[in-house]
């Protein structure tokens, strides 16, 4: 299909020569997300012509074995079918180096192989390191990279050396500060790219364009017009194979502390000076994160809900309860659902409730932001057959059916004065005619270019923990704090509805 909006897409500037080293290359993230993303970037001709990927992990694999295993993963998880000619080009530049983060030997050999790429009149490669390993391995890996001479100073070095760090970045504020100190022992803030893959999603990036490239919305984007905001995040899947990680983390840390607070920060920021300066946007995000009202212990009881799924049915299939899942302790109180009422104490947002709900094993996968506008006065409709007027709702569907809809009141045809809600819809699929790339594609590309706009700065992470630590602490320390159960396949425990009822609000039907 001809797509007028795609014009100019292939004028994307390619990054300079880059060697990407993925630590954790035999793990789930590399198989499911990173390698398919890299393959698709090559297929779109976005990668530099001088490009190499080194997989690194403890397993002893040859380059050939690694390539064969990555082929299977890309075949299974790529958004496009593999084109054998393109794969051949891709796999020629795919290597594997056994590395154990607890010993120097693998790092030294890695350095020899990396350095062999550059020099003798060839283009100098930048080195980009991706920490797709457990957080306990972040520190030793970054320290050894520095020890063996694989980290250059941020300015004036032989090449750019950068580090992408996966989540979770700490499990509370003190551990995040400690992790940051460890990483800063080897890399500077400018060189550290903390990933939150939600920032790579098209719909999340579109929040800024929607707000600031349209004359009509920004004027009503404040407490004078907005009644309240809802952010719903739902997944039908359970903990799957990541039970060991999830049971220690819980949904608040896994989803809210990073993905959802980042989405809210973009939704609520003041206009940044420029969209092409990473710090201009990040400065504004920090202001929002630091303006969220902090929870007192009483607020935690009043404004937060923690829930856990029991056995139920999703799409006609029976599913186990959380406590029956493999590798979950039968006494676990870990939340698979949470609902929160937040408020931003600043001039724009004071008094506007922001409700967040997030859960696993809900009826379907959906992430939606809905902005409820204040109702108009109803007096002029009195005496007519008009029921209560409904609120205008602007719904931004982040996934899976990416788009934006606006619910407005309208008069249905006919001789009587009536009012019915109708919906104006924009979907990415219909308007742009192209499928969105995976978030990791955009983020990997930006990191190669050194553009940190879609990565999280350390102070944002600290503010997010500062907001949620009191909730996590009360949940953990107060043995009587309820764990509300909800049947898998439902929209969470009744207490989540209670949170809104207090203000006369209701969760939107998704
Ligand atoms: P996995 O457990 O599947 O993989 C871990 C990887 O680390 C393996 O390649 C393992 O390989 C390697 N590894 C373990 N110990 C060492 C060591 N001492 N030295 C070198 N390599 C080591 O984890 P995931 O891929 O699921 O996750 C990786 C990171 O990404 C984690 O921080 C996770 O929180 C984050 N993440 C994952 C997501 C996902 O969907 N999987 C989503 C978002 C974030 P080997 O045993 O061969 O050494
Ligand atoms: C990850 C969480 O960060 O995001 C997972 O650790 C979750 O628990 C995943 O399933 C959801 O990502 P997406 O892009 O599918 O919404």
Coordinates of C-alpha atoms and ligand atoms in Angstrom, one line a residue:
X1 CA 0.0 0.0 0.0
X2 CA 1.2 3.5 -0.8
X3 CA 1.8 5.2 2.5
X4 CA 2.2 9.0 2.2
X5 CA 3.3 9.3 5.8
X6 CA 6.3 7.0 5.3
X7 CA 7.9 9.6 3.0
X8 CA 11.3 10.4 4.3
X9 CA 11.5 7.4 6.6
X10 CA 14.5 5.9 4.7
X11 CA 16.4 9.1 5.3
X12 CA 17.2 7.9 8.8
X13 CA 20.8 8.7 9.6
X14 CA 22.8 5.5 10.2
X15 CA 24.9 5.3 13.3
X16 CA 28.7 5.2 13.0
X17 CA 30.7 1.9 12.9
X18 CA 29.7 0.0 16.0
X19 CA 30.5 -3.3 17.8
X20 CA 27.7 -4.3 20.1
X21 CA 28.6 -6.7 22.9
X22 CA 25.6 -8.4 24.5
X23 CA 26.4 -9.8 28.0
X24 CA 23.8 -12.4 28.7
X25 CA 23.6 -13.6 25.1
X26 CA 22.3 -17.0 25.9
X27 CA 19.4 -15.6 27.9
X28 CA 15.8 -15.0 27.3
X29 CA 15.9 -11.3 26.5
X30 CA 18.6 -11.8 23.8
X31 CA 16.7 -14.6 22.2
X32 CA 13.2 -13.0 22.3
X33 CA 13.9 -9.3 21.9
X34 CA 17.4 -8.2 21.2
X35 CA 18.4 -10.5 18.3
X36 CA 15.1 -10.1 16.4
X37 CA 15.4 -6.3 16.9
X38 CA 18.9 -6.3 15.4
X39 CA 17.9 -8.4 12.5
X40 CA 15.0 -6.2 11.7
X41 CA 17.2 -3.1 11.9
X42 CA 19.5 -4.6 9.3
X43 CA 16.6 -5.6 7.1
X44 CA 15.4 -1.9 7.3
X45 CA 19.0 -0.8 6.4
X46 CA 19.3 1.2 9.6
X47 CA 22.5 -0.4 10.8
X48 CA 25.9 1.0 10.0
X49 CA 27.8 -0.8 7.2
X50 CA 30.5 -1.6 9.7
X51 CA 28.6 -3.4 12.3
X52 CA 29.4 -6.4 14.5
X53 CA 27.6 -8.2 17.4
X54 CA 29.4 -10.2 20.0
X55 CA 27.4 -12.4 22.2
X56 CA 29.0 -13.0 25.6
X57 CA 28.0 -15.4 28.5
X58 CA 29.6 -18.2 30.5
X59 CA 28.4 -21.0 28.2
X60 CA 31.1 -22.4 25.9
X61 CA 29.8 -21.8 22.4
X62 CA 31.5 -21.4 19.0
X63 CA 30.6 -18.6 16.7
X64 CA 28.8 -21.1 14.5
X65 CA 26.8 -22.6 17.4
X66 CA 25.8 -19.1 18.5
X67 CA 24.7 -18.2 15.0
X68 CA 22.6 -21.3 14.7
X69 CA 20.9 -20.7 18.0
X70 CA 20.2 -17.0 17.1
X71 CA 18.8 -18.1 13.7
X72 CA 16.2 -20.2 15.5
X73 CA 15.3 -17.4 17.9
X74 CA 14.9 -14.8 15.1
X75 CA 12.8 -17.2 13.1
X76 CA 10.5 -17.6 16.1
X77 CA 10.3 -14.1 17.5
X78 CA 11.0 -11.7 14.6
X79 CA 8.1 -9.5 13.5
X80 CA 9.1 -10.4 9.9
X81 CA 10.0 -13.7 8.3
X82 CA 13.7 -14.2 7.8
X83 CA 15.0 -13.4 4.4
X84 CA 17.9 -15.8 4.0
X85 CA 20.1 -13.4 2.0
X86 CA 19.7 -10.8 4.7
X87 CA 20.4 -13.3 7.4
X88 CA 23.6 -14.3 5.7
X89 CA 24.8 -10.7 5.8
X90 CA 23.7 -10.4 9.4
X91 CA 25.2 -13.7 10.7
X92 CA 28.6 -12.9 9.0
X93 CA 29.0 -10.2 11.6
X94 CA 27.7 -12.2 14.5
X95 CA 30.3 -13.7 17.0
X96 CA 30.4 -15.3 20.4
X97 CA 32.9 -14.9 23.1
X98 CA 32.7 -17.0 26.3
X99 CA 32.9 -14.5 29.2
X100 CA 32.4 -15.1 32.9
X101 CA 31.8 -11.8 34.7
X102 CA 33.7 -13.1 37.7
X103 CA 37.0 -13.5 35.8
X104 CA 39.2 -11.3 33.6
X105 CA 40.2 -14.0 31.0
X106 CA 37.1 -13.7 28.8
X107 CA 37.2 -9.9 28.8
X108 CA 40.9 -9.9 27.7
X109 CA 40.1 -12.1 24.8
X110 CA 37.0 -10.0 24.0
X111 CA 39.2 -7.0 23.8
X112 CA 41.6 -8.6 21.4
X113 CA 38.7 -9.6 19.1
X114 CA 37.1 -6.2 19.3
X115 CA 40.3 -4.3 18.7
X116 CA 40.9 -6.4 15.6
X117 CA 37.9 -4.8 14.0
X118 CA 39.4 -1.4 13.9
X119 CA 42.8 0.1 12.8
X120 CA 45.0 -0.3 9.8
X121 CA 43.1 2.3 7.8
X122 CA 39.8 0.8 8.7
X123 CA 37.0 2.8 10.4
X124 CA 37.3 3.0 14.2
X125 CA 34.4 1.1 15.8
X126 CA 32.5 2.4 18.8
X127 CA 31.8 -0.1 21.5
X128 CA 28.3 -0.5 22.9
X129 CA 27.9 -2.9 25.8
X130 CA 24.5 -4.3 26.7
X131 CA 24.0 -5.7 30.2
X132 CA 21.3 -8.3 29.5
X133 CA 22.3 -10.2 32.7
X134 CA 20.9 -10.4 36.2
X135 CA 21.5 -7.2 38.2
X136 CA 24.0 -9.0 40.4
X137 CA 26.2 -9.2 37.3
X138 CA 26.0 -5.5 36.3
X139 CA 28.7 -4.4 38.7
X140 CA 31.4 -7.1 38.0
X141 CA 30.8 -6.8 34.2
X142 CA 31.2 -3.0 34.1
X143 CA 34.2 -3.1 36.4
X144 CA 36.0 -5.7 34.3
X145 CA 35.4 -3.8 31.1
X146 CA 37.2 -0.9 32.6
X147 CA 40.0 -3.1 34.1
X148 CA 40.9 -4.6 30.7
X149 CA 40.8 -1.2 29.0
X150 CA 37.5 -1.5 27.2
X151 CA 36.2 1.8 28.5
X152 CA 37.3 5.1 27.1
X153 CA 36.9 8.5 28.8
X154 CA 33.5 10.2 27.8
X155 CA 35.3 12.8 25.7
X156 CA 38.6 12.7 23.8
X157 CA 38.9 8.9 23.8
X158 CA 39.9 6.7 20.8
X159 CA 36.2 5.8 20.4
X160 CA 32.8 6.1 22.1
X161 CA 32.2 3.4 24.6
X162 CA 28.7 3.2 26.1
X163 CA 26.8 0.9 28.4
X164 CA 23.1 -0.1 28.1
X165 CA 21.7 -1.3 31.5
X166 CA 18.6 -3.4 31.6
X167 CA 16.0 -3.1 34.4
X168 CA 15.6 -3.6 37.3
X169 CA 17.8 -0.6 38.3
X170 CA 17.9 -1.4 42.0
X171 CA 15.0 -2.8 44.1
X172 CA 14.6 0.4 46.2
X173 CA 16.2 3.8 46.6
X174 CA 19.3 2.8 48.5
X175 CA 20.1 -0.1 46.2
X176 CA 19.6 2.1 43.1
X177 CA 22.0 4.6 44.5
X178 CA 24.5 1.9 45.3
X179 CA 24.2 0.4 41.8
X180 CA 24.7 3.8 40.2
X181 CA 27.8 4.3 42.3
X182 CA 29.2 1.0 41.1
X183 CA 28.5 1.8 37.5
X184 CA 29.9 5.3 37.8
X185 CA 33.2 3.6 38.9
X186 CA 33.7 2.6 35.3
X187 CA 31.4 4.8 33.1
X188 CA 30.2 8.4 33.4
X189 CA 26.5 9.4 33.4
X190 CA 26.8 10.4 29.7
X191 CA 27.9 6.9 28.8
X192 CA 25.2 5.0 30.7
X193 CA 22.0 4.3 28.9
X194 CA 19.4 2.9 31.4
X195 CA 16.7 1.2 29.3
X196 CA 13.0 1.3 29.8
X197 CA 11.5 -0.3 26.7
X198 CA 8.2 1.5 27.1
X199 CA 10.0 4.7 26.0
X200 CA 10.8 2.9 22.7
X201 CA 7.1 2.3 22.0
X202 CA 5.7 4.5 19.2
X203 CA 2.6 5.3 21.2
X204 CA 4.6 6.4 24.2
X205 CA 6.7 8.7 22.0
X206 CA 3.6 10.0 20.4
X207 CA 2.4 11.4 23.7
X208 CA 4.7 14.4 23.3
X209 CA 3.8 14.9 19.7
X210 CA 0.1 14.6 20.5
X211 CA 0.4 17.1 23.3
X212 CA 2.7 19.7 21.8
X213 CA 2.2 19.4 18.0
X214 CA -1.6 20.1 18.3
X215 CA -2.9 23.5 19.1
X216 CA -6.0 22.3 20.7
X217 CA -5.0 19.8 23.4
X218 CA -2.3 21.6 25.4
X219 CA -4.7 24.4 26.3
X220 CA -7.0 22.0 28.2
X221 CA -4.2 19.8 29.6
X222 CA -4.5 20.9 33.2
X223 CA -6.6 20.9 36.4
X224 CA -9.1 23.4 35.0
X225 CA -10.4 21.0 32.4
X226 CA -9.3 17.5 33.4
X227 CA -11.3 15.7 36.0
X228 CA -9.1 12.7 36.5
X229 CA -6.7 10.4 34.7
X230 CA -6.6 6.6 34.6
X231 CA -3.7 4.4 33.5
X232 CA -4.5 0.8 33.1
X233 CA -1.9 -1.9 32.3
X234 CA -3.1 -5.5 31.9
X235 CA -1.5 -8.7 30.8
X236 CA -3.3 -12.0 30.4
X237 CA -0.1 -14.0 31.0
X238 CA 1.1 -15.0 34.4
X239 CA 4.7 -15.1 35.7
X240 CA 5.7 -17.8 33.1
X241 CA 9.3 -18.8 33.3
X242 CA 10.4 -15.7 35.2
X243 CA 8.8 -16.8 38.6
X244 CA 12.2 -16.7 40.4
X245 CA 12.7 -13.0 39.5
X246 CA 9.1 -12.0 39.8
X247 CA 8.4 -13.4 43.2
X248 CA 11.2 -11.3 44.6
X249 CA 10.1 -8.2 42.7
X250 CA 6.3 -8.0 42.4
X251 CA 4.3 -5.9 40.0
X252 CA 4.9 -2.5 41.6
X253 CA 8.6 -2.8 41.0
X254 CA 8.3 -4.7 37.7
X255 CA 5.9 -2.4 35.9
X256 CA 4.9 0.7 37.9
X257 CA 8.3 2.0 39.2
X258 CA 9.6 2.1 35.6
X259 CA 7.2 1.7 32.7
X260 CA 4.1 3.4 34.1
X261 CA 5.8 6.2 35.9
X262 CA 7.7 7.0 32.7
X263 CA 4.5 7.1 30.8
X264 CA 2.9 9.4 33.4
X265 CA 5.9 11.6 33.4
X266 CA 5.6 12.2 29.7
X267 CA 1.9 12.7 29.9
X268 CA 2.2 15.3 32.6
X269 CA 5.4 17.2 31.8
X270 CA 5.7 20.9 31.0
X271 CA 6.8 21.7 27.5
X272 CA 10.5 20.9 27.2
X273 CA 12.8 23.6 25.5
X274 CA 13.5 21.2 22.7
X275 CA 12.8 17.7 21.6
X276 CA 16.3 17.2 20.2
X277 CA 18.1 17.7 23.5
X278 CA 17.9 14.7 25.8
X279 CA 18.4 16.6 29.0
X280 CA 15.7 19.1 28.1
X281 CA 13.1 16.4 28.2
X282 CA 14.6 14.5 31.1
X283 CA 14.8 17.7 33.3
X284 CA 11.1 18.1 32.9
X285 CA 10.4 14.5 33.6
X286 CA 12.3 14.7 36.9
X287 CA 10.2 17.7 37.9
X288 CA 7.0 15.7 37.4
X289 CA 8.4 12.6 39.3
X290 CA 9.6 14.7 42.2
X291 CA 6.2 16.5 42.3
X292 CA 4.1 13.3 42.9
X293 CA 2.8 13.5 46.4
X294 CA 4.7 11.2 48.7
X295 CA 2.8 8.5 50.6
X296 CA 2.5 8.7 54.3
X297 CA 1.9 5.3 56.0
X298 CA -1.8 6.1 56.3
X299 CA -1.9 7.1 52.6
X300 CA -0.5 3.7 51.7
X301 CA -3.5 2.1 53.5
X302 CA -6.0 4.6 51.9
X303 CA -4.6 4.9 48.4
X304 CA -3.0 1.6 47.4
X305 CA -4.2 -1.9 46.8
X306 CA -2.1 -5.0 46.4
X307 CA -3.6 -8.1 44.9
X308 CA -2.7 -11.6 43.9
X309 CA -4.5 -13.9 41.4
X310 CA -6.2 -17.1 42.3
X311 CA -7.1 -19.9 39.9
X312 CA -9.4 -18.9 37.1
X313 CA -10.2 -19.0 33.4
X314 CA -8.7 -16.9 30.6
X315 CA -9.9 -17.3 27.0
X316 CA -11.7 -20.5 28.1
X317 CA -8.6 -22.1 29.5
X318 CA -8.2 -22.9 33.2
X319 CA -5.1 -21.3 34.7
X320 CA -3.5 -21.8 38.1
X321 CA -3.5 -19.4 41.0
X322 CA -0.2 -17.5 41.7
X323 CA 0.6 -19.6 44.7
X324 CA 0.3 -22.8 42.7
X325 CA 2.8 -21.6 40.0
X326 CA 6.2 -23.4 39.8
X327 CA 8.9 -21.8 41.9
X328 CA 6.5 -19.6 43.9
X329 CA 6.6 -19.9 47.7
X330 CA 3.2 -21.0 49.0
X331 CA 3.4 -18.2 51.6
X332 CA 4.3 -15.5 49.0
X333 CA 2.6 -12.2 49.4
X334 CA 4.1 -10.8 46.2
X335 CA 1.6 -8.6 44.3
X336 CA 0.5 -9.6 40.8
X337 CA -1.9 -6.7 40.8
X338 CA -1.8 -3.2 42.2
X339 CA -4.0 -0.1 42.1
X340 CA -2.9 3.3 43.3
X341 CA -4.2 6.8 43.6
X342 CA -1.5 9.3 42.8
X343 CA -1.5 13.1 42.8
X344 CA 0.9 15.6 41.3
X345 CA 1.4 18.6 43.6
X346 CA 2.2 21.3 41.1
X347 CA 0.4 24.2 39.5
X348 CA -0.9 22.3 36.5
X349 CA -2.1 19.2 38.2
X350 CA -3.0 20.0 41.8
X351 CA -6.3 18.2 42.8
X352 CA -6.4 15.9 39.7
X353 CA -6.5 12.2 40.8
X354 CA -4.3 9.9 38.8
X355 CA -5.4 6.3 39.1
X356 CA -3.1 3.5 38.1
X357 CA -4.0 -0.2 38.0
X358 CA -1.7 -2.9 36.7
X359 CA -2.0 -6.6 36.8
X360 CA -1.0 -10.0 35.5
X361 CA -3.6 -12.7 34.6
X362 CA -6.3 -10.1 33.8
X363 CA -8.7 -10.8 30.9
X364 CA -6.4 -9.4 28.1
X365 CA -3.3 -7.6 27.2
X366 CA -3.9 -3.9 27.0
X367 CA -2.3 -0.6 28.1
X368 CA -4.5 2.5 28.0
X369 CA -4.3 6.0 29.3
X370 CA -7.7 7.7 29.7
X371 CA -8.1 11.4 30.3
X372 CA -11.5 12.3 31.8
X373 CA -12.6 15.8 31.1
X374 CA -14.9 17.8 33.4
X375 CA -18.6 17.7 32.6
X376 CA -20.3 20.7 31.1
X377 CA -23.2 22.2 33.0
X378 CA -26.4 20.3 32.3
X379 CA -29.0 23.0 33.0
X380 CA -29.9 23.8 29.4
X381 CA -30.8 20.1 28.8
X382 CA -33.3 20.0 31.7
X383 CA -36.8 19.0 30.7
X384 CA -35.5 17.2 27.6
X385 CA -35.2 13.4 27.4
X386 CA -31.5 13.7 28.1
X387 CA -30.0 11.6 30.8
X388 CA -26.9 12.6 32.7
X389 CA -24.3 13.9 30.3
X390 CA -21.2 11.8 30.0
X391 CA -17.7 13.1 30.4
X392 CA -15.5 13.5 27.3
X393 CA -12.8 10.8 27.5
X394 CA -9.6 10.9 25.5
X395 CA -8.2 7.4 25.4
X396 CA -4.7 6.7 24.3
X397 CA -4.2 3.0 23.6
X398 CA -0.6 2.3 24.0
X399 CA -1.0 -1.4 23.0
X400 CA -2.1 -3.6 21.4
X401 CA -4.4 -1.7 19.1
X402 CA -2.3 1.5 19.0
X403 CA -4.4 4.6 18.6
X404 CA -6.3 7.4 20.1
X405 CA -10.0 7.9 20.6
X406 CA -12.1 10.8 21.8
X407 CA -15.6 10.2 23.3
X408 CA -17.9 13.1 22.6
X409 CA -21.6 13.7 23.2
X410 CA -23.7 13.9 20.1
X411 CA -27.3 14.2 19.0
X412 CA -28.6 11.0 17.3
X413 CA -30.7 11.7 14.2
X414 CA -34.4 12.1 14.7
X415 CA -37.0 14.7 15.8
X416 CA -36.2 14.5 19.6
X417 CA -33.4 16.2 21.4
X418 CA -31.3 13.4 22.7
X419 CA -27.7 13.0 23.6
X420 CA -25.6 9.9 23.0
X421 CA -21.9 9.3 23.3
X422 CA -20.0 8.6 20.1
X423 CA -16.3 7.9 19.6
X424 CA -13.9 9.5 17.2
X425 CA -11.1 7.1 16.4
X426 CA -7.5 7.2 15.1
X427 CA -5.6 3.9 14.8
X428 CA -2.0 3.6 13.7
X429 CA -2.9 0.6 11.5
X430 CA -5.5 2.6 9.5
X431 CA -3.7 5.9 9.3
X432 CA -0.1 4.9 8.7
X433 CA -0.5 1.5 7.1
X434 CA 2.7 0.1 8.6
X435 CA 3.3 -2.0 11.6
X436 CA 5.2 -0.4 14.4
X437 CA 8.7 -1.6 15.0
X438 CA 9.5 -3.3 18.3
X439 CA 10.6 -0.9 21.0
X440 CA 14.0 -2.5 21.2
X441 CA 14.8 -1.6 17.6
X442 CA 14.4 2.1 18.2
X443 CA 16.3 2.0 21.5
X444 CA 19.2 0.0 20.2
X445 CA 19.5 2.4 17.2
X446 CA 19.5 5.5 19.5
X447 CA 22.1 4.0 21.8
X448 CA 24.4 3.4 18.8
X449 CA 24.0 7.0 17.9
X450 CA 24.5 8.2 21.5
X451 CA 21.1 9.7 21.7
X452 CA 19.9 9.4 25.3
X453 CA 16.5 11.0 25.0
X454 CA 14.6 7.7 25.3
X455 CA 16.8 6.4 28.2
X456 CA 16.3 7.2 31.8
X457 CA 18.7 9.5 33.7
X458 CA 19.7 8.5 37.2
X459 CA 17.8 11.2 39.0
X460 CA 14.5 10.0 37.4
X461 CA 15.1 6.5 38.7
X462 CA 15.8 7.9 42.2
X463 CA 12.7 10.0 42.2
X464 CA 10.6 7.0 41.1
X465 CA 12.0 4.8 44.0
X466 CA 11.6 7.7 46.4
X467 CA 7.9 7.8 45.5
X468 CA 7.2 4.1 45.8
X469 CA 9.6 3.0 48.6
X470 CA 7.1 4.0 51.4
X471 CA 4.5 1.8 49.7
X472 CA 6.8 -1.2 49.4
X473 CA 8.0 -0.7 53.0
X474 CA 4.5 -0.7 54.4
X475 CA 3.4 -3.7 52.4
X476 CA 6.4 -5.6 53.6
X477 CA 6.6 -4.5 57.2
X478 CA 2.9 -4.5 58.1
X479 CA 1.9 -8.2 58.4
X480 CA -1.8 -7.3 58.5
X481 CA -1.7 -5.3 55.2
X482 CA -4.2 -7.2 53.0
X483 CA -3.3 -9.2 49.9
X484 CA -6.5 -9.0 48.0
X485 CA -7.2 -12.0 45.9
X486 CA -8.8 -11.9 42.5
X487 CA -9.8 -14.6 40.2
X488 CA -7.5 -15.0 37.1
X489 CA -9.4 -13.6 34.1
X490 CA -11.1 -10.8 36.1
X491 CA -10.1 -7.1 36.3
X492 CA -8.6 -7.3 39.7
X493 CA -9.9 -7.3 43.3
X494 CA -13.0 -5.3 44.3
X495 CA -10.8 -3.1 46.5
X496 CA -9.4 -1.5 43.2
X497 CA -12.9 -0.2 42.4
X498 CA -13.3 1.0 46.0
X499 CA -10.2 3.3 45.4
X500 CA -12.1 5.3 42.8
X501 CA -15.6 5.1 44.3
X502 CA -14.5 7.4 47.1
X503 CA -14.3 10.2 44.5
X504 CA -17.4 9.1 42.5
X505 CA -15.2 7.6 39.7
X506 CA -15.2 4.2 38.0
X507 CA -12.6 2.3 36.1
X508 CA -13.1 2.5 32.4
X509 CA -14.3 -0.7 30.7
X510 CA -11.5 -1.9 28.5
Ligands
LIG1 P1 18.3 -15.0 31.7 O1 18.4 -15.6 33.1 O2 17.5 -15.7 30.7 O3 19.7 -14.8 31.1 C1 20.8 -14.5 31.9 C2 22.1 -14.4 31.1 O4 23.2 -14.1 31.9 C3 22.4 -15.7 30.4 O5 22.9 -15.5 29.1 C4 23.5 -16.3 31.3 O6 24.3 -17.1 30.5 C5 24.3 -15.0 31.6 N1 25.0 -15.0 32.9 C6 24.7 -15.4 34.1 N2 25.7 -15.3 35.0 C7 26.7 -14.8 34.3 C8 28.1 -14.5 34.6 N3 28.5 -14.6 35.8 N4 28.9 -14.0 33.7 C9 28.4 -13.9 32.4 N5 27.2 -14.1 32.0 C10 26.3 -14.6 32.9 O7 17.8 -13.5 32.0 P2 16.9 -12.6 31.0 O8 17.5 -12.7 29.6 O9 15.5 -12.9 31.2 O10 17.1 -11.2 31.6 C11 18.4 -10.5 31.5 C12 18.2 -9.1 32.1 O11 17.2 -8.4 31.4 C13 17.8 -9.1 33.6 O12 18.3 -8.0 34.2 C14 16.3 -8.9 33.4 O13 15.7 -8.3 34.6 C15 16.2 -8.0 32.2 N6 14.9 -8.0 31.5 C16 14.5 -9.2 31.0 C17 13.3 -9.2 30.3 C18 12.8 -10.4 29.6 O14 11.7 -10.4 29.0 N7 13.5 -11.6 29.7 C19 12.4 -8.0 30.2 C20 13.0 -6.8 30.8 C21 14.2 -6.9 31.4 P3 25.3 -18.3 31.0 O15 24.5 -19.1 32.0 O16 25.6 -19.0 29.7 O17 26.4 -17.6 31.6
LIG2 C1 8.8 -6.3 31.4 C2 8.3 -7.0 32.6 O1 9.6 -5.2 31.7 O2 7.7 -5.8 30.6 C3 7.4 -8.1 32.2 O3 9.4 -7.4 33.3 C4 6.3 -7.7 31.3 O4 6.8 -8.7 33.4 C5 6.9 -6.9 30.1 O5 5.6 -8.8 30.8 C6 5.7 -6.3 29.3 O6 6.3 -5.7 28.2 P1 5.3 -5.4 26.9 O7 6.2 -4.6 26.0 O8 4.9 -6.7 26.4 O9 4.2 -4.6 27.4

